[in-house]
GROMACS .gro file of C-alpha atoms in nm:
model
  325
    1MET     CA    1   9.676   9.980  12.317
    2LYS     CA    2   9.615  10.313  12.494
    3LYS     CA    3   9.948  10.437  12.359
    4ILE     CA    4   9.842  10.346  12.005
    5ILE     CA    5   9.510  10.530  12.036
    6PHE     CA    6   9.692  10.832  12.181
    7LEU     CA    7   9.939  10.830  11.890
    8ILE     CA    8   9.656  10.828  11.634
    9LEU     CA    9   9.488  11.122  11.806
   10ILE     CA   10   9.812  11.318  11.807
   11VAL     CA   11   9.864  11.253  11.434
   12SER     CA   12   9.507  11.363  11.359
   13LEU     CA   13   9.544  11.688  11.553
   14PHE     CA   14   9.881  11.754  11.395
   15VAL     CA   15   9.743  11.725  11.044
   16GLU     CA   16   9.425  11.918  11.125
   17THR     CA   17   9.635  12.224  11.205
   18LYS     CA   18   9.762  12.207  10.845
   19ALA     CA   19  10.103  12.089  10.947
   20GLN     CA   20  10.259  11.788  10.777
   21LEU     CA   21  10.462  11.493  10.890
   22PHE     CA   22  10.717  11.595  10.628
   23PRO     CA   23  10.803  11.935  10.481
   24THR     CA   24  10.570  12.057  10.206
   25LEU     CA   25  10.789  11.963   9.913
   26GLY     CA   26  10.536  11.829   9.665
   27GLY     CA   27  10.259  12.085   9.628
   28GLN     CA   28  10.438  12.260   9.343
   29ARG     CA   29  10.452  11.932   9.150
   30ALA     CA   30  10.074  11.900   9.111
   31GLY     CA   31   9.973  11.799   8.761
   32ILE     CA   32  10.311  11.674   8.638
   33SER     CA   33  10.216  11.305   8.601
   34GLY     CA   34   9.988  11.137   8.350
   35LEU     CA   35   9.745  10.846   8.366
   36GLN     CA   36   9.548  11.002   8.650
   37PHE     CA   37   9.280  10.734   8.636
   38LEU     CA   38   9.520  10.502   8.819
   39LYS     CA   39   9.476  10.717   9.131
   40ILE     CA   40   9.099  10.662   9.149
   41GLY     CA   41   9.021  10.421   9.433
   42VAL     CA   42   8.840  10.091   9.387
   43GLY     CA   43   8.558   9.935   9.590
   44GLY     CA   44   8.283  10.078   9.808
   45ARG     CA   45   8.443   9.953  10.128
   46ALA     CA   46   8.782  10.119  10.084
   47SER     CA   47   8.638  10.441   9.945
   48ALA     CA   48   8.395  10.477  10.236
   49MET     CA   49   8.693  10.449  10.473
   50GLY     CA   50   8.863  10.747  10.312
   51ASP     CA   51   9.095  10.522  10.108
   52ALA     CA   52   9.282  10.437  10.431
   53PHE     CA   53   9.287  10.074  10.327
   54VAL     CA   54   9.635   9.931  10.256
   55ALA     CA   55   9.658   9.788  10.611
   56VAL     CA   56   9.298   9.663  10.602
   57ALA     CA   57   9.282   9.510  10.253
   58ASN     CA   58   9.166   9.152  10.302
   59ASP     CA   59   8.929   9.097  10.010
   60ALA     CA   60   8.945   9.107   9.630
   61SER     CA   61   8.980   9.487   9.627
   62ALA     CA   62   9.337   9.427   9.750
   63LEU     CA   63   9.413   9.372   9.380
   64TYR     CA   64   9.418   9.752   9.363
   65TRP     CA   65   9.514   9.859   9.716
   66ASN     CA   66   9.777   9.612   9.833
   67PRO     CA   67   9.866   9.288   9.652
   68ALA     CA   68  10.003   9.145   9.978
   69GLY     CA   69   9.651   9.159  10.123
   70LEU     CA   70   9.517   8.885   9.895
   71VAL     CA   71   9.646   8.611  10.127
   72GLN     CA   72   9.463   8.766  10.425
   73SER     CA   73   9.146   8.590  10.309
   74SER     CA   74   9.099   8.218  10.242
   75LYS     CA   75   8.824   8.269   9.982
   76ASN     CA   76   8.840   8.276   9.606
   77GLU     CA   77   8.663   8.596   9.508
   78VAL     CA   78   8.537   8.798   9.216
   79ILE     CA   79   8.487   9.174   9.241
   80PHE     CA   80   8.294   9.422   9.029
   81SER     CA   81   8.319   9.792   9.108
   82HIS     CA   82   8.140  10.085   8.943
   83ASN     CA   83   8.223  10.447   9.013
   84GLU     CA   84   8.008  10.744   8.916
   85TRP     CA   85   8.302  10.982   8.900
   86LEU     CA   86   8.304  11.357   8.846
   87VAL     CA   87   8.168  11.537   8.535
   88ASP     CA   88   7.984  11.228   8.406
   89ILE     CA   89   8.297  11.013   8.391
   90LYS     CA   90   8.252  10.641   8.462
   91HIS     CA   91   8.518  10.425   8.627
   92GLU     CA   92   8.497  10.045   8.624
   93PHE     CA   93   8.701   9.771   8.789
   94ALA     CA   94   8.668   9.394   8.770
   95GLY     CA   95   8.896   9.130   8.916
   96ALA     CA   96   8.928   8.771   9.028
   97VAL     CA   97   9.136   8.604   9.302
   98TYR     CA   98   9.229   8.236   9.316
   99HIS     CA   99   9.417   8.049   9.592
  100LEU     CA  100   9.677   7.809   9.452
  101THR     CA  101   9.763   7.699   9.806
  102SER     CA  102   9.693   7.837  10.152
  103ASN     CA  103  10.004   8.054  10.111
  104ASP     CA  104   9.997   8.142   9.740
  105VAL     CA  105   9.736   8.352   9.562
  106ILE     CA  106   9.709   8.480   9.206
  107GLY     CA  107   9.475   8.741   9.068
  108ALA     CA  108   9.382   8.928   8.753
  109SER     CA  109   9.201   9.257   8.705
  110VAL     CA  110   9.096   9.513   8.449
  111THR     CA  111   9.033   9.884   8.504
  112ALA     CA  112   8.856  10.115   8.260
  113LEU     CA  113   8.765  10.481   8.257
  114HIS     CA  114   8.525  10.605   7.991
  115MET     CA  115   8.294  10.889   7.900
  116GLU     CA  116   8.072  10.997   7.614
  117ASP     CA  117   8.234  11.132   7.298
  118MET     CA  118   8.292  11.508   7.303
  119LYS     CA  119   8.250  11.772   7.034
  120VAL     CA  120   8.553  11.899   6.848
  121THR     CA  121   8.562  12.276   6.892
  122THR     CA  122   8.796  12.542   6.756
  123GLU     CA  123   8.853  12.912   6.815
  124PHE     CA  124   8.634  12.993   6.517
  125MET     CA  125   8.373  12.718   6.579
  126PRO     CA  126   8.318  12.716   6.958
  127GLN     CA  127   7.986  12.532   6.921
  128GLY     CA  128   8.151  12.241   6.743
  129THR     CA  129   8.278  12.146   6.401
  130GLY     CA  130   8.039  11.854   6.363
  131GLU     CA  131   8.316  11.608   6.454
  132TYR     CA  132   8.357  11.419   6.782
  133PHE     CA  133   8.656  11.276   6.966
  134SER     CA  134   8.683  11.011   7.236
  135TYR     CA  135   8.884  10.970   7.555
  136GLY     CA  136   8.937  10.656   7.759
  137ASP     CA  137   9.180  10.458   7.974
  138ILE     CA  138   9.226  10.087   8.031
  139ALA     CA  139   9.463   9.874   8.240
  140PHE     CA  140   9.514   9.496   8.255
  141ALA     CA  141   9.692   9.352   8.560
  142LEU     CA  142   9.825   9.022   8.692
  143THR     CA  143   9.895   8.981   9.065
  144TYR     CA  144  10.081   8.731   9.281
  145SER     CA  145  10.074   8.723   9.662
  146ARG     CA  146  10.255   8.495   9.904
  147LYS     CA  147  10.239   8.446  10.280
  148MET     CA  148  10.598   8.404  10.398
  149THR     CA  149  10.511   8.350  10.766
  150GLU     CA  150  10.195   8.375  10.975
  151GLN     CA  151  10.282   8.742  11.028
  152PHE     CA  152  10.436   8.861  10.702
  153SER     CA  153  10.319   8.853  10.341
  154PHE     CA  154  10.418   9.029  10.023
  155GLY     CA  155  10.274   9.071   9.676
  156GLY     CA  156  10.336   9.223   9.338
  157THR     CA  157  10.134   9.333   9.038
  158ILE     CA  158  10.240   9.396   8.679
  159LYS     CA  159  10.002   9.589   8.459
  160TYR     CA  160   9.973   9.710   8.104
  161ILE     CA  161   9.829  10.061   8.068
  162GLU     CA  162   9.678  10.230   7.766
  163GLU     CA  163   9.535  10.582   7.743
  164THR     CA  164   9.354  10.707   7.433
  165LEU     CA  165   9.286  11.071   7.348
  166ASP     CA  166   9.139  11.095   6.999
  167LYS     CA  167   9.425  10.993   6.766
  168LEU     CA  168   9.687  10.977   7.040
  169LYS     CA  169   9.770  10.672   7.252
  170MET     CA  170   9.996  10.637   7.554
  171ARG     CA  171  10.109  10.285   7.645
  172GLY     CA  172  10.327  10.145   7.920
  173VAL     CA  173  10.397   9.878   8.179
  174MET     CA  174  10.395   9.947   8.554
  175VAL     CA  175  10.446   9.759   8.878
  176ASP     CA  176  10.278   9.761   9.220
  177LEU     CA  177  10.452   9.617   9.527
  178GLY     CA  178  10.308   9.561   9.872
  179THR     CA  179  10.382   9.415  10.215
  180PHE     CA  180  10.153   9.325  10.505
  181TYR     CA  181  10.278   9.262  10.859
  182TRP     CA  182  10.094   9.155  11.176
  183THR     CA  183  10.289   9.287  11.474
  184GLY     CA  184  10.165   9.028  11.723
  185LEU     CA  185  10.033   9.302  11.953
  186GLY     CA  186   9.660   9.236  11.955
  187SER     CA  187   9.518   9.292  11.606
  188THR     CA  188   9.765   9.563  11.509
  189ARG     CA  189   9.918   9.543  11.163
  190PHE     CA  190  10.086   9.776  10.919
  191ALA     CA  191  10.141   9.773  10.546
  192VAL     CA  192  10.368   9.945  10.295
  193THR     CA  193  10.288   9.975   9.924
  194VAL     CA  194  10.435  10.136   9.614
  195SER     CA  195  10.186  10.174   9.328
  196ASN     CA  196  10.226  10.266   8.960
  197PHE     CA  197  10.605  10.246   8.946
  198GLY     CA  198  10.747  10.265   8.595
  199ASN     CA  199  10.922  10.465   8.325
  200ASN     CA  200  10.812  10.801   8.187
  201LEU     CA  201  10.557  10.771   7.908
  202ALA     CA  202  10.485  10.979   7.598
  203PRO     CA  203  10.191  10.959   7.357
  204ASP     CA  204  10.233  10.835   7.004
  205GLY     CA  205  10.029  10.942   6.705
  206GLU     CA  206   9.994  11.238   6.473
  207VAL     CA  207   9.748  11.528   6.471
  208THR     CA  208   9.685  11.808   6.224
  209LEU     CA  209   9.686  12.158   6.374
  210LEU     CA  210   9.467  12.449   6.265
  211ASP     CA  211   9.740  12.582   6.037
  212LYS     CA  212   9.744  12.239   5.863
  213THR     CA  213  10.086  12.147   6.001
  214LYS     CA  214  10.129  11.801   6.151
  215LYS     CA  215  10.263  11.727   6.498
  216SER     CA  216  10.390  11.389   6.616
  217ASP     CA  217  10.649  11.481   6.881
  218TRP     CA  218  10.509  11.483   7.234
  219GLN     CA  219  10.632  11.550   7.586
  220SER     CA  220  10.676  11.252   7.818
  221PHE     CA  221  10.514  11.230   8.161
  222SER     CA  222  10.591  11.030   8.472
  223PRO     CA  223  10.336  10.774   8.596
  224PRO     CA  224  10.138  10.866   8.912
  225THR     CA  225  10.360  10.674   9.153
  226ILE     CA  226  10.241  10.676   9.514
  227PHE     CA  227  10.402  10.542   9.831
  228ARG     CA  228  10.167  10.449  10.116
  229ILE     CA  229  10.220  10.344  10.477
  230GLY     CA  230   9.914  10.222  10.668
  231PHE     CA  231   9.839  10.109  11.022
  232ALA     CA  232   9.519   9.939  11.141
  233PHE     CA  233   9.377   9.767  11.449
  234GLU     CA  234   9.047   9.683  11.621
  235PRO     CA  235   8.998   9.895  11.937
  236TYR     CA  236   8.673   9.709  12.015
  237GLN     CA  237   8.582   9.352  11.925
  238THR     CA  238   8.329   9.100  12.052
  239GLU     CA  239   8.166   8.794  11.899
  240ASN     CA  240   7.903   9.002  11.719
  241HIS     CA  241   8.047   9.354  11.701
  242MET     CA  242   8.378   9.489  11.575
  243ILE     CA  243   8.526   9.830  11.506
  244THR     CA  244   8.824   9.858  11.273
  245THR     CA  245   9.028  10.179  11.255
  246SER     CA  246   9.298  10.274  11.008
  247VAL     CA  247   9.542  10.561  10.954
  248GLN     CA  248   9.744  10.598  10.635
  249LEU     CA  249  10.020  10.830  10.515
  250ASN     CA  250  10.023  10.885  10.138
  251HIS     CA  251  10.322  11.024   9.947
  252PRO     CA  252  10.242  11.085   9.577
  253ASN     CA  253  10.509  11.189   9.330
  254ASP     CA  254  10.286  11.468   9.192
  255ASN     CA  255  10.166  11.640   9.507
  256SER     CA  256  10.239  11.688   9.876
  257GLU     CA  257  10.192  11.426  10.146
  258ASN     CA  258   9.849  11.367  10.292
  259VAL     CA  259   9.689  11.154  10.562
  260SER     CA  260   9.371  10.946  10.550
  261LEU     CA  261   9.170  10.815  10.845
  262GLY     CA  262   8.905  10.545  10.823
  263ALA     CA  263   8.679  10.338  11.045
  264GLU     CA  264   8.441  10.045  10.998
  265TYR     CA  265   8.174   9.907  11.230
  266LYS     CA  266   8.068   9.546  11.174
  267PHE     CA  267   7.739   9.416  11.312
  268TYR     CA  268   7.703   9.035  11.320
  269ASN     CA  269   7.920   9.008  11.006
  270PHE     CA  270   7.608   9.117  10.818
  271PHE     CA  271   7.580   9.495  10.826
  272PHE     CA  272   7.864   9.748  10.802
  273LEU     CA  273   7.890  10.123  10.857
  274ARG     CA  274   8.200  10.311  10.744
  275GLY     CA  275   8.345  10.658  10.746
  276GLY     CA  276   8.665  10.837  10.660
  277TYR     CA  277   8.838  11.172  10.627
  278LYS     CA  278   9.126  11.298  10.411
  279PHE     CA  279   9.360  11.567  10.538
  280ASN     CA  280   9.562  11.794  10.309
  281VAL     CA  281   9.397  11.659   9.993
  282GLU     CA  282   9.279  11.941   9.768
  283GLU     CA  283   8.904  11.936   9.697
  284GLN     CA  284   8.843  11.614   9.898
  285ASN     CA  285   8.745  11.567  10.261
  286TYR     CA  286   8.488  11.329  10.414
  287THR     CA  287   8.354  10.993  10.296
  288PHE     CA  288   8.098  10.748  10.431
  289GLY     CA  289   7.916  10.435  10.326
  290ALA     CA  290   7.755  10.107  10.420
  291GLY     CA  291   7.765   9.742  10.322
  292LEU     CA  292   7.584   9.411  10.347
  293ASN     CA  293   7.732   9.063  10.365
  294MET     CA  294   7.495   8.781  10.274
  295PRO     CA  295   7.572   8.407  10.240
  296LEU     CA  296   7.358   8.267   9.958
  297SER     CA  297   7.389   7.892   9.915
  298SER     CA  298   7.759   7.825   9.844
  299VAL     CA  299   7.833   8.187   9.750
  300ASN     CA  300   7.903   8.473   9.988
  301VAL     CA  301   7.778   8.807   9.852
  302SER     CA  302   7.907   9.144   9.971
  303VAL     CA  303   7.748   9.466   9.846
  304ASP     CA  304   7.908   9.801   9.935
  305TYR     CA  305   7.834  10.167   9.868
  306ALA     CA  306   8.048  10.476   9.927
  307PHE     CA  307   7.989  10.850   9.903
  308ALA     CA  308   8.289  11.080   9.858
  309ASN     CA  309   8.249  11.454   9.898
  310PHE     CA  310   8.436  11.709   9.688
  311THR     CA  311   8.430  12.065   9.816
  312ARG     CA  312   8.362  12.236   9.480
  313LEU     CA  313   8.329  11.959   9.225
  314GLY     CA  314   8.029  11.781   9.377
  315SER     CA  315   8.042  11.419   9.485
  316ALA     CA  316   8.127  11.069   9.367
  317HIS     CA  317   7.937  10.745   9.426
  318ARG     CA  318   8.093  10.399   9.426
  319PHE     CA  319   7.916  10.064   9.420
  320SER     CA  320   8.089   9.729   9.444
  321LEU     CA  321   7.994   9.362   9.451
  322ILE     CA  322   8.219   9.082   9.579
  323LEU     CA  323   8.133   8.716   9.530
  324GLY     CA  324   8.323   8.474   9.754
  325LEU     CA  325   8.347   8.102   9.684
   0.00000   0.00000   0.00000
């Protein structure tokens, strides 16, 4: 265990000095993928831990983070997550998890990003033409997770994506894959996920330009595929207190690698304090939050909040509610 703690410290110091575990090969690719709403994290718990969650995911938020994590809990759950994102954008997530057997779990979820309609402006009418246009994203997903052994589980998600920008729509189908493995050394476990894997997508639709010509041919964009490797364990655990730590390497297809660290303190399985930090992520750095877990009759209620700081863009606030049956 001391070796594991030492390794995590070394990784943290290595990244803090602006070095990377891999060569900086992705920074020049920033902005080349579409459907960016798929990269916005879900749930107050995960977000408060700096999104270092693929090796921790053991509740309904695993629908987003790691489908293999659904079998880490024995409860059927429903999750609702609301995110006050940047520049008055709202991000919503809702999902449900049902155990077919002790080893087989299915789930369904929907994600939506929305904002108020915006004015149509032109070079000659910068204050608006009197018309408005809308922008929004939505995704519907089905998930299956199976526990192969007491140590290893895997899961997969298939989702339909639709993005709307005024008269243009971009549609596609993507896949998430995840694994979860308990090493057998104390509470140590690691997870590997691939999210948003699919074909390049292009909008369809026709718009009329200022010179009255029509345009219906559009460039295609890759989905925001991201590969994650996470490691988690409990360095301190008693009957009433527990500390969970997590480190995660993220490799997106549209940027350079980055590392997230997260920690959670549990007090009597009732009150939770969480914190996290992101290294080598432009504009983002620290996160923190808290949660409450309350059994009410036959329903277990978990309420979580997370604050995420952005260096120049302000901050984001996430709230989530999980009902366990």
